[in-house]
């Protein structure tokens, strides 16, 4: 049943959220309000346009943000700082919305192989483009072989020719410099050399001539890509002609470039910006419904063209959601030939300047971010605490400006924004007090902090429910998109499809969809719903199916209903039978579902092994299933010890009782003696199943047992003093009693001891089950008794793996690591380490005799 609706302004929403957490936090009510939009039995609809004043008091300034130029020669009037080796991070991979043509073909500039060879100022970069190496299927990086050819046959000879004796300290070859630059840790220290100003005009010809004369066909195609970037604050000026001309002359002069040379040679573009700021100190943001008006005015095109290139379905238009509010967003437009206007614009963007507060370039990320692995291993709470603090501190002083930028050929530098009036900007922007603008982000980050913290304290069984895992998987995308452009790649579309409410396709409006998707129904009919309709009809949330789409229906990105509070042992989504695809799960967490389960119970990741080796790197060891009438080998129940029934999730949305674990469904396994007996026998199996292989994929195992024999190991296997019946090679040591206790502690740890990123442990079924059993022990006395009984059986074994905190099996045998171990035969070499009670026997025999008695394991 749909809830009645209540409308909030952004200020009202933030004030209500604050009331839920101060002075006494009501966490669960706060979370449902902030993330689900639930308020006193009503559905919140956020309307940020209610905060817009009739006539905002704006200040408009213009500037030049960056410059790009492609030329056969370096046009800089000044010395260069050259990189002897090109820096990997300087390779252009990002789309700059420009193309380069050569020899009757063309390609996007960022697709052409390129090398960053240096700079001429702080905010500059000089690259070499090599169109002759371009292929449609290739990337923008230059191969190591071509880098060697470039340096040895082109760059170095050209430098020597131009600089003469002054180049005597340049490396004689590419390989020699790679050897010098690479440290023992594999990282490179790239050295730079100064190149004098008077030789700069000759560098292009000298480089091409050297390559061509040495038989390098692609050498003639080389051109230089000049870039000045991120200098908007150095050229701020008012929007009138005299100021525009003076500022541009200063901009070029400060970057050692001459306008007449640029317009006469090569192809050059400049990014011109217009920034709006509130004179009253408020934050500004672009209204989504203003994009076509503003973009049309900037490009100087008619309304029809402007509307066409700013539709959500246009391939030329990308909308950047701001703080999860669909009515407030920036955008990026690549207008194309029909929309470029008389200034031949290549690119337009509208955005807010507040991203600088969280800007941080790392890989493909441009802002601070948290990933699924960090959320999984407990770092997410700390990150969210710090992000919350950043948002709160920004409430006081950080004022978001609204900014527009356009990339145009340099000869049109004076045209942009002369026709953009304060009146148009006032109608196109919405204003918010700083504490509301940043407060919305702070409260939503705080809500996820509460969720992740509470989930981390829940029993592993409940954290591993699909609905809880899906909630955990939603955290990175949700939190990162508070301040960065939302990632709408394939995996995150799948995520949003599963965590957001749905509406019927026929009710859908593209402006409330988180990403562009087809809104045709199963019969191929398009939606006729429009927000411009005067109808009172309001679309309803419905169950997800093939005829529905995810949406942001209530003015803010609210996620699916959450279940938390009394009777819910771990926060989760309300049950709806949906879950993300396997590839999406791996993309978010960097791990398969089985590996995540291992980590939550305490473990690490492993990978598959060769079929001729012991399969010790499977995600989970084979589970031991007892025979129907198998007797327990422990006797704790008669002494009054017991295990508590497994915890349950009593949420009313659950369709059936928990049945995640077969051991909890089989009633006879509730008995503590049978549980321990099965667990002990599982331990014996797992020690062998995780036994190490010799190094190298083609090598075999260190143990002699075949596949059948590995599944039949029992206590007698580990009581056998003839190690050669089990091992082909091993190294052994006789620990004292304290040493045995330490090994036992690694293999059977006390409660709440986890081994994140620990080899073997998390993939061993006994170890995961041990964690579950400890959770069901009613008190510390039961845990102590259980460990004492296990230790008694453990101490009767003759040998066990010499376990360490981070791995069950250790094979190293260096002088440093040997530590009193004795190799069974031959010289010191890698071999599995075992702890023994006394000196073992070593008789050369082919393998264990299959006639020895052992229990039979039924395996699944």
Short mmCIF file of C-alpha atoms in Angstrom, two decimals, residues 319-807:
data_model
loop_
_atom_site.label_atom_id
_atom_site.label_comp_id
_atom_site.label_asym_id
_atom_site.label_seq_id
_atom_site.Cartn_x
_atom_site.Cartn_y
_atom_site.Cartn_z
CA UNK A 319 23.86 14.29 -16.84
CA UNK A 320 25.85 14.47 -13.58
CA UNK A 321 23.53 13.99 -10.63
CA UNK A 322 24.32 16.39 -7.79
CA UNK A 323 23.95 15.09 -4.22
CA UNK A 324 21.43 12.48 -5.44
CA UNK A 325 18.82 15.11 -6.38
CA UNK A 326 17.39 14.56 -9.89
CA UNK A 327 16.14 18.17 -10.09
CA UNK A 328 19.66 19.47 -9.44
CA UNK A 329 22.45 18.34 -11.75
CA UNK A 330 25.33 19.34 -13.93
CA UNK A 331 25.95 18.02 -17.42
CA UNK A 332 28.50 17.42 -20.14
CA UNK A 333 27.71 17.97 -23.82
CA UNK A 334 29.73 17.07 -26.92
CA UNK A 335 27.53 19.02 -29.38
CA UNK A 336 28.77 17.55 -32.65
CA UNK A 337 28.76 19.22 -36.04
CA UNK A 338 25.08 20.20 -35.95
CA UNK A 339 25.17 21.69 -32.46
CA UNK A 340 28.60 23.32 -32.27
CA UNK A 341 27.35 26.79 -33.19
CA UNK A 342 29.28 29.55 -34.92
CA UNK A 343 32.21 29.16 -32.52
CA UNK A 344 32.65 25.48 -33.44
CA UNK A 345 32.53 24.38 -29.80
CA UNK A 346 33.81 20.90 -29.06
CA UNK A 347 32.62 20.49 -25.49
CA UNK A 348 30.43 22.18 -22.89
CA UNK A 349 30.05 21.35 -19.23
CA UNK A 350 28.03 22.71 -16.32
CA UNK A 351 29.16 21.77 -12.82
CA UNK A 352 29.64 22.87 -9.22
CA UNK A 353 33.06 23.81 -7.83
CA UNK A 354 32.54 21.91 -4.56
CA UNK A 355 34.24 18.80 -5.97
CA UNK A 356 37.61 20.39 -5.22
CA UNK A 357 37.08 19.64 -1.53
CA UNK A 358 37.11 15.89 -2.21
CA UNK A 359 39.29 15.87 -5.35
CA UNK A 360 41.89 13.10 -5.30
CA UNK A 361 43.27 11.50 -8.48
CA UNK A 362 43.86 7.79 -8.03
CA UNK A 363 43.64 5.43 -10.98
CA UNK A 364 40.38 6.14 -12.78
CA UNK A 365 38.93 7.90 -9.74
CA UNK A 366 38.99 11.70 -9.54
CA UNK A 367 37.65 12.10 -5.99
CA UNK A 368 37.98 10.46 -2.61
CA UNK A 369 36.39 7.05 -2.73
CA UNK A 370 35.82 3.88 -0.77
CA UNK A 371 35.63 0.48 -2.45
CA UNK A 372 33.86 -2.74 -1.56
CA UNK A 373 37.01 -4.38 -0.21
CA UNK A 374 37.46 -1.56 2.31
CA UNK A 375 33.86 -1.85 3.45
CA UNK A 376 34.30 -5.60 3.77
CA UNK A 377 37.46 -5.55 5.88
CA UNK A 378 36.22 -2.94 8.37
CA UNK A 379 37.83 0.22 6.96
CA UNK A 380 34.53 1.61 5.73
CA UNK A 381 33.41 2.95 9.12
CA UNK A 382 36.61 4.95 9.60
CA UNK A 383 36.38 6.33 6.07
CA UNK A 384 32.77 7.37 6.62
CA UNK A 385 33.63 9.03 9.92
CA UNK A 386 36.27 11.12 8.17
CA UNK A 387 34.00 11.89 5.22
CA UNK A 388 31.26 12.98 7.59
CA UNK A 389 33.73 15.29 9.37
CA UNK A 390 34.82 16.76 6.03
CA UNK A 391 31.22 17.52 5.08
CA UNK A 392 30.47 19.04 8.50
CA UNK A 393 33.54 21.27 8.43
CA UNK A 394 32.64 22.35 4.89
CA UNK A 395 29.26 23.56 6.21
CA UNK A 396 31.02 26.52 7.77
CA UNK A 397 33.21 27.91 5.01
CA UNK A 398 33.04 26.05 1.68
CA UNK A 399 30.80 27.86 -0.77
CA UNK A 400 29.87 25.95 -3.94
CA UNK A 401 29.89 28.06 -7.11
CA UNK A 402 28.12 27.15 -10.35
CA UNK A 403 30.43 26.99 -13.35
CA UNK A 404 30.09 26.64 -17.12
CA UNK A 405 32.96 25.86 -19.48
CA UNK A 406 33.18 25.63 -23.25
CA UNK A 407 36.06 24.36 -25.42
CA UNK A 408 36.44 26.37 -28.64
CA UNK A 409 39.09 27.07 -31.31
CA UNK A 410 41.45 29.69 -29.98
CA UNK A 411 40.45 32.33 -32.55
CA UNK A 412 36.99 32.53 -30.92
CA UNK A 413 38.33 33.18 -27.42
CA UNK A 414 36.45 36.46 -27.01
CA UNK A 415 32.94 35.25 -27.91
CA UNK A 416 31.69 32.84 -25.17
CA UNK A 417 29.33 34.11 -22.46
CA UNK A 418 28.86 37.64 -23.79
CA UNK A 419 25.20 36.72 -24.31
CA UNK A 420 24.74 34.95 -20.92
CA UNK A 421 22.96 37.41 -18.64
CA UNK A 422 22.59 37.47 -14.84
CA UNK A 423 18.84 37.05 -15.39
CA UNK A 424 19.33 33.79 -17.29
CA UNK A 425 21.76 32.53 -14.64
CA UNK A 426 19.36 33.46 -11.85
CA UNK A 427 16.58 31.40 -13.48
CA UNK A 428 18.95 28.49 -14.09
CA UNK A 429 20.35 28.10 -10.58
CA UNK A 430 19.07 27.06 -7.19
CA UNK A 431 20.65 28.38 -3.99
CA UNK A 432 21.14 26.73 -0.61
CA UNK A 433 22.69 27.82 2.66
CA UNK A 434 26.04 26.07 3.12
CA UNK A 435 24.85 24.05 6.11
CA UNK A 436 21.98 22.56 4.07
CA UNK A 437 24.07 21.89 0.96
CA UNK A 438 26.77 20.03 2.87
CA UNK A 439 24.38 18.80 5.56
CA UNK A 440 22.46 16.61 3.11
CA UNK A 441 25.67 14.79 2.20
CA UNK A 442 26.80 14.60 5.82
CA UNK A 443 23.56 13.03 7.04
CA UNK A 444 23.48 10.46 4.25
CA UNK A 445 27.10 9.51 4.87
CA UNK A 446 26.34 9.25 8.59
CA UNK A 447 23.39 6.93 7.87
CA UNK A 448 25.66 4.52 5.99
CA UNK A 449 28.25 4.80 8.74
CA UNK A 450 25.63 3.65 11.25
CA UNK A 451 24.58 0.81 8.94
CA UNK A 452 28.08 -0.49 8.21
CA UNK A 453 29.06 -0.26 11.87
CA UNK A 454 25.99 -2.21 12.97
CA UNK A 455 26.50 -4.80 10.24
CA UNK A 456 30.09 -5.32 11.33
CA UNK A 457 28.92 -6.24 14.82
CA UNK A 458 26.34 -8.77 13.57
CA UNK A 459 26.94 -12.52 13.50
CA UNK A 460 28.51 -13.69 10.21
CA UNK A 461 25.47 -15.83 9.42
CA UNK A 462 23.24 -12.78 9.16
CA UNK A 463 25.77 -10.60 7.37
CA UNK A 464 25.85 -13.24 4.64
CA UNK A 465 22.14 -13.13 3.87
CA UNK A 466 21.54 -11.88 0.33
CA UNK A 467 19.67 -8.81 1.54
CA UNK A 468 22.49 -7.85 3.92
CA UNK A 469 25.20 -8.45 1.30
CA UNK A 470 23.25 -6.31 -1.16
CA UNK A 471 23.07 -3.49 1.39
CA UNK A 472 26.82 -3.75 1.94
CA UNK A 473 27.39 -3.77 -1.84
CA UNK A 474 25.36 -0.56 -2.16
CA UNK A 475 27.60 1.40 0.22
CA UNK A 476 30.56 2.27 -2.08
CA UNK A 477 28.43 3.52 -4.97
CA UNK A 478 26.06 5.46 -2.72
CA UNK A 479 28.78 7.14 -0.67
CA UNK A 480 31.12 7.91 -3.59
CA UNK A 481 28.33 9.46 -5.65
CA UNK A 482 27.52 11.96 -2.89
CA UNK A 483 30.40 14.12 -4.13
CA UNK A 484 31.65 12.51 -7.37
CA UNK A 485 30.02 11.88 -10.73
CA UNK A 486 28.04 8.64 -10.26
CA UNK A 487 29.56 5.58 -11.91
CA UNK A 488 26.89 4.26 -14.27
CA UNK A 489 28.85 1.43 -15.85
CA UNK A 490 27.24 -1.94 -16.49
CA UNK A 491 27.87 -3.35 -13.02
CA UNK A 492 26.54 -0.31 -11.21
CA UNK A 493 23.45 -0.24 -13.40
CA UNK A 494 22.79 -3.76 -12.23
CA UNK A 495 23.34 -2.63 -8.64
CA UNK A 496 20.94 0.30 -8.97
CA UNK A 497 18.35 -1.95 -10.59
CA UNK A 498 18.41 -4.06 -7.44
CA UNK A 499 18.63 -1.41 -4.69
CA UNK A 500 16.25 1.29 -5.96
CA UNK A 501 12.44 1.32 -6.01
CA UNK A 502 10.79 0.54 -9.35
CA UNK A 503 7.93 2.03 -11.33
CA UNK A 504 6.14 0.70 -14.38
CA UNK A 505 7.73 1.66 -17.69
CA UNK A 506 4.53 3.29 -18.87
CA UNK A 507 4.68 5.60 -15.82
CA UNK A 508 8.36 6.45 -16.25
CA UNK A 509 9.76 9.87 -16.99
CA UNK A 510 13.40 9.95 -18.11
CA UNK A 511 14.17 12.72 -15.62
CA UNK A 512 13.58 10.41 -12.64
CA UNK A 513 15.62 7.48 -13.95
CA UNK A 514 19.11 7.03 -12.46
CA UNK A 515 20.43 6.04 -15.89
CA UNK A 516 19.04 6.06 -19.42
CA UNK A 517 17.26 2.85 -20.31
CA UNK A 518 14.44 1.76 -22.54
CA UNK A 519 11.01 2.63 -21.18
CA UNK A 520 9.14 0.60 -23.73
CA UNK A 521 6.91 -2.08 -22.27
CA UNK A 522 6.95 -5.75 -23.22
CA UNK A 523 4.77 -4.96 -26.26
CA UNK A 524 7.20 -2.27 -27.46
CA UNK A 525 5.01 0.70 -26.49
CA UNK A 526 6.82 3.80 -25.24
CA UNK A 527 5.80 5.72 -22.14
CA UNK A 528 3.50 8.68 -22.63
CA UNK A 529 3.94 9.99 -19.09
CA UNK A 530 5.22 13.55 -18.83
CA UNK A 531 6.01 15.75 -15.85
CA UNK A 532 4.46 18.62 -17.78
CA UNK A 533 1.02 17.01 -17.51
CA UNK A 534 -1.58 18.88 -15.49
CA UNK A 535 -2.92 15.52 -14.25
CA UNK A 536 -2.95 14.81 -10.51
CA UNK A 537 -1.70 11.29 -11.24
CA UNK A 538 1.48 10.32 -9.31
CA UNK A 539 3.38 7.16 -10.35
CA UNK A 540 3.52 4.39 -7.76
CA UNK A 541 6.36 2.12 -6.71
CA UNK A 542 5.76 -1.45 -7.89
CA UNK A 543 7.51 -4.80 -7.62
CA UNK A 544 10.48 -5.08 -9.99
CA UNK A 545 9.96 -7.10 -13.17
CA UNK A 546 10.63 -6.96 -16.90
CA UNK A 547 8.15 -4.10 -17.33
CA UNK A 548 9.59 -1.88 -14.62
CA UNK A 549 12.58 0.42 -14.26
CA UNK A 550 14.48 1.73 -11.20
CA UNK A 551 13.70 5.33 -10.33
CA UNK A 552 14.29 8.35 -8.10
CA UNK A 553 10.65 9.17 -7.80
CA UNK A 554 10.53 11.40 -4.72
CA UNK A 555 13.06 14.14 -5.44
CA UNK A 556 16.01 12.30 -3.90
CA UNK A 557 17.66 8.96 -4.52
CA UNK A 558 16.00 6.80 -1.86
CA UNK A 559 16.98 3.13 -1.67
CA UNK A 560 14.65 0.16 -1.21
CA UNK A 561 13.01 -0.29 2.22
CA UNK A 562 15.40 -1.36 4.97
CA UNK A 563 14.84 -3.83 7.78
CA UNK A 564 16.59 -2.92 11.02
CA UNK A 565 15.84 -2.68 14.72
CA UNK A 566 14.25 -5.14 17.10
CA UNK A 567 14.19 -8.72 15.84
CA UNK A 568 16.56 -7.92 12.95
CA UNK A 569 20.06 -9.12 13.93
CA UNK A 570 21.74 -7.40 10.96
CA UNK A 571 20.58 -4.41 8.89
CA UNK A 572 19.44 -5.49 5.45
CA UNK A 573 17.08 -4.74 2.62
CA UNK A 574 13.53 -5.95 2.89
CA UNK A 575 13.22 -9.34 1.23
CA UNK A 576 12.19 -9.11 -2.43
CA UNK A 577 14.01 -12.08 -3.96
CA UNK A 578 16.41 -9.95 -6.02
CA UNK A 579 20.22 -9.95 -6.04
CA UNK A 580 23.01 -8.60 -8.20
CA UNK A 581 24.77 -10.64 -10.87
CA UNK A 582 27.96 -12.56 -10.02
CA UNK A 583 30.06 -10.25 -12.19
CA UNK A 584 28.60 -7.21 -10.42
CA UNK A 585 29.39 -8.68 -7.03
CA UNK A 586 32.99 -9.34 -8.06
CA UNK A 587 33.31 -5.85 -9.58
CA UNK A 588 32.22 -4.23 -6.32
CA UNK A 589 34.13 -6.37 -3.83
CA UNK A 590 36.97 -7.58 -6.06
CA UNK A 591 36.15 -11.10 -4.88
CA UNK A 592 33.75 -13.95 -5.55
CA UNK A 593 30.86 -14.57 -3.19
CA UNK A 594 32.61 -17.59 -1.65
CA UNK A 595 35.70 -15.52 -0.93
CA UNK A 596 33.61 -12.82 0.75
CA UNK A 597 32.04 -15.48 2.93
CA UNK A 598 35.55 -16.62 3.89
CA UNK A 599 36.57 -13.08 4.82
CA UNK A 600 33.49 -12.47 6.93
CA UNK A 601 34.27 -15.62 8.87
CA UNK A 602 38.00 -14.81 8.80
CA UNK A 603 40.07 -15.85 5.82
CA UNK A 604 41.62 -14.83 2.56
CA UNK A 605 41.55 -15.35 -1.19
CA UNK A 606 42.99 -18.24 -3.14
CA UNK A 607 43.01 -19.30 -6.75
CA UNK A 608 42.47 -22.49 -8.71
CA UNK A 609 45.17 -25.10 -9.14
CA UNK A 610 46.25 -27.57 -11.76
CA UNK A 611 44.28 -30.88 -11.72
CA UNK A 612 47.49 -32.92 -11.27
CA UNK A 613 48.20 -31.14 -8.00
CA UNK A 614 46.41 -31.14 -4.66
CA UNK A 615 43.45 -28.79 -5.17
CA UNK A 616 44.50 -26.73 -2.16
CA UNK A 617 43.35 -23.43 -3.63
CA UNK A 618 39.67 -24.14 -4.08
CA UNK A 619 37.42 -21.50 -2.53
CA UNK A 620 36.20 -23.94 0.14
CA UNK A 621 37.38 -27.40 1.14
CA UNK A 622 35.05 -30.36 0.66
CA UNK A 623 32.61 -30.77 3.53
CA UNK A 624 32.62 -33.95 5.60
CA UNK A 625 29.19 -35.58 6.05
CA UNK A 626 28.98 -38.26 8.77
CA UNK A 627 27.58 -41.70 8.26
CA UNK A 628 23.98 -42.12 9.36
CA UNK A 629 24.81 -44.09 12.53
CA UNK A 630 28.23 -42.61 13.19
CA UNK A 631 28.95 -42.25 16.90
CA UNK A 632 30.34 -39.05 18.41
CA UNK A 633 33.90 -39.08 19.78
CA UNK A 634 33.29 -36.37 22.40
CA UNK A 635 31.23 -36.54 25.59
CA UNK A 636 30.37 -33.01 26.71
CA UNK A 637 26.57 -33.21 26.69
CA UNK A 638 26.59 -35.66 29.60
CA UNK A 639 28.58 -33.08 31.59
CA UNK A 640 25.86 -30.45 31.05
CA UNK A 641 27.39 -28.56 28.12
CA UNK A 642 25.29 -27.55 25.15
CA UNK A 643 25.12 -25.24 22.16
CA UNK A 644 22.54 -22.53 21.73
CA UNK A 645 20.14 -22.73 18.81
CA UNK A 646 21.34 -20.76 15.78
CA UNK A 647 20.25 -17.11 15.75
CA UNK A 648 17.30 -16.19 13.60
CA UNK A 649 16.16 -13.15 11.67
CA UNK A 650 12.59 -12.54 12.81
CA UNK A 651 11.79 -9.95 10.16
CA UNK A 652 8.20 -10.34 8.98
CA UNK A 653 9.33 -10.13 5.35
CA UNK A 654 11.14 -13.49 5.56
CA UNK A 655 9.28 -16.07 3.53
CA UNK A 656 10.72 -19.10 5.34
CA UNK A 657 12.93 -19.96 8.31
CA UNK A 658 16.68 -19.65 7.79
CA UNK A 659 18.09 -22.69 6.05
CA UNK A 660 21.49 -21.44 5.03
CA UNK A 661 23.42 -24.19 6.74
CA UNK A 662 22.63 -27.87 6.42
CA UNK A 663 24.14 -28.53 9.81
CA UNK A 664 21.45 -26.31 11.33
CA UNK A 665 18.62 -28.02 9.49
CA UNK A 666 19.62 -31.53 10.63
CA UNK A 667 18.35 -31.70 14.18
CA UNK A 668 20.78 -34.37 15.38
CA UNK A 669 23.63 -31.98 14.64
CA UNK A 670 22.33 -29.62 17.34
CA UNK A 671 24.03 -31.97 19.83
CA UNK A 672 27.35 -30.52 20.99
CA UNK A 673 29.13 -33.90 20.88
CA UNK A 674 28.12 -34.61 17.29
CA UNK A 675 28.93 -31.09 16.22
CA UNK A 676 32.44 -31.35 17.65
CA UNK A 677 32.97 -34.82 16.23
CA UNK A 678 32.08 -33.69 12.73
CA UNK A 679 34.21 -30.58 13.15
CA UNK A 680 37.26 -32.58 14.27
CA UNK A 681 36.98 -34.97 11.33
CA UNK A 682 36.55 -32.02 9.00
CA UNK A 683 39.77 -30.59 10.42
CA UNK A 684 41.65 -33.79 9.61
CA UNK A 685 40.36 -33.73 6.04
CA UNK A 686 41.14 -30.04 5.54
CA UNK A 687 44.77 -30.32 6.68
CA UNK A 688 45.39 -32.72 3.82
CA UNK A 689 43.19 -30.92 1.30
CA UNK A 690 45.18 -27.72 1.89
CA UNK A 691 48.57 -29.49 1.65
CA UNK A 692 50.99 -27.52 -0.54
CA UNK A 693 52.20 -28.22 -4.06
CA UNK A 694 55.68 -27.77 -5.42
CA UNK A 695 56.32 -24.38 -6.99
CA UNK A 696 55.28 -24.08 -10.60
CA UNK A 697 51.99 -24.88 -12.28
CA UNK A 698 53.38 -28.03 -13.87
CA UNK A 699 54.75 -29.45 -10.61
CA UNK A 700 53.05 -32.03 -8.40
CA UNK A 701 52.15 -32.13 -4.72
CA UNK A 702 54.56 -32.62 -1.84
CA UNK A 703 52.35 -35.46 -0.58
CA UNK A 704 52.05 -38.98 -1.98
CA UNK A 705 48.34 -39.54 -1.45
CA UNK A 706 46.09 -39.86 -4.46
CA UNK A 707 42.69 -38.20 -4.65
CA UNK A 708 40.83 -41.09 -2.98
CA UNK A 709 43.40 -41.43 -0.20
CA UNK A 710 43.21 -37.71 0.59
CA UNK A 711 39.49 -38.12 1.27
CA UNK A 712 40.13 -41.02 3.65
CA UNK A 713 42.62 -39.49 6.09
CA UNK A 714 41.87 -39.89 9.81
CA UNK A 715 43.65 -39.61 13.16
CA UNK A 716 45.84 -42.60 12.28
CA UNK A 717 47.21 -40.63 9.33
CA UNK A 718 48.54 -37.96 11.69
CA UNK A 719 49.71 -40.51 14.28
CA UNK A 720 51.92 -42.32 11.77
CA UNK A 721 55.59 -41.77 12.65
CA UNK A 722 56.77 -42.76 9.17
CA UNK A 723 56.51 -39.42 7.44
CA UNK A 724 57.69 -40.87 4.14
CA UNK A 725 54.37 -42.69 3.82
CA UNK A 726 52.66 -39.31 3.51
CA UNK A 727 55.31 -36.88 2.19
CA UNK A 728 57.64 -36.98 -0.78
CA UNK A 729 59.67 -34.32 0.99
CA UNK A 730 59.22 -32.27 4.14
CA UNK A 731 61.07 -30.41 6.87
CA UNK A 732 60.31 -31.20 10.50
CA UNK A 733 60.83 -29.71 13.94
CA UNK A 734 60.13 -30.88 17.51
CA UNK A 735 58.44 -27.98 19.35
CA UNK A 736 58.25 -27.86 23.12
CA UNK A 737 54.88 -27.85 24.89
CA UNK A 738 54.57 -24.09 24.47
CA UNK A 739 55.26 -24.47 20.75
CA UNK A 740 52.48 -27.06 20.44
CA UNK A 741 50.12 -24.72 22.27
CA UNK A 742 50.93 -21.92 19.84
CA UNK A 743 50.26 -24.14 16.82
CA UNK A 744 46.98 -25.28 18.36
CA UNK A 745 46.03 -21.66 18.94
CA UNK A 746 46.58 -20.83 15.27
CA UNK A 747 44.47 -23.77 14.10
CA UNK A 748 41.76 -23.50 16.77
CA UNK A 749 41.72 -19.81 17.75
CA UNK A 750 39.70 -18.31 20.55
CA UNK A 751 36.49 -16.47 19.79
CA UNK A 752 36.66 -13.22 17.78
CA UNK A 753 40.18 -13.97 16.49
CA UNK A 754 40.01 -13.53 12.71
CA UNK A 755 42.66 -13.97 10.06
CA UNK A 756 42.00 -11.48 7.29
CA UNK A 757 44.01 -12.24 4.14
CA UNK A 758 45.30 -15.42 5.81
CA UNK A 759 46.29 -18.26 3.49
CA UNK A 760 44.37 -21.57 3.82
CA UNK A 761 42.31 -20.68 6.89
CA UNK A 762 39.28 -19.01 5.36
CA UNK A 763 38.98 -21.64 2.62
CA UNK A 764 38.98 -24.49 5.14
CA UNK A 765 35.45 -25.56 5.96
CA UNK A 766 36.42 -26.60 9.49
CA UNK A 767 37.71 -23.07 10.24
CA UNK A 768 34.53 -21.35 9.07
CA UNK A 769 32.40 -23.88 10.98
CA UNK A 770 34.55 -23.35 14.06
CA UNK A 771 33.64 -19.67 14.05
CA UNK A 772 29.95 -20.56 13.84
CA UNK A 773 30.24 -23.06 16.68
CA UNK A 774 31.94 -20.51 18.93
CA UNK A 775 29.06 -18.09 18.27
CA UNK A 776 26.66 -20.75 19.59
CA UNK A 777 28.57 -21.45 22.80
CA UNK A 778 26.45 -19.93 25.59
CA UNK A 779 29.36 -18.75 27.75
CA UNK A 780 33.13 -18.59 28.12
CA UNK A 781 33.20 -21.78 30.23
CA UNK A 782 31.73 -23.75 27.34
CA UNK A 783 34.30 -22.32 24.95
CA UNK A 784 37.15 -23.21 27.32
CA UNK A 785 35.81 -26.75 27.76
CA UNK A 786 35.42 -27.26 24.02
CA UNK A 787 38.98 -26.07 23.33
CA UNK A 788 40.36 -28.29 26.14
CA UNK A 789 38.68 -31.37 24.65
CA UNK A 790 39.95 -30.55 21.18
CA UNK A 791 43.45 -29.96 22.57
CA UNK A 792 43.44 -33.44 24.16
CA UNK A 793 42.85 -35.09 20.80
CA UNK A 794 45.25 -32.68 19.10
CA UNK A 795 48.03 -33.59 21.55
CA UNK A 796 47.66 -37.29 20.71
CA UNK A 797 48.66 -36.69 17.09
CA UNK A 798 52.28 -37.41 16.17
CA UNK A 799 52.53 -34.69 13.53
CA UNK A 800 50.58 -31.68 12.29
CA UNK A 801 51.31 -28.81 9.90
CA UNK A 802 53.56 -26.27 11.62
CA UNK A 803 50.85 -23.58 11.34
CA UNK A 804 51.53 -19.84 11.45
CA UNK A 805 49.18 -16.88 12.03
CA UNK A 806 48.84 -16.17 8.31
CA UNK A 807 49.01 -19.67 6.81
#
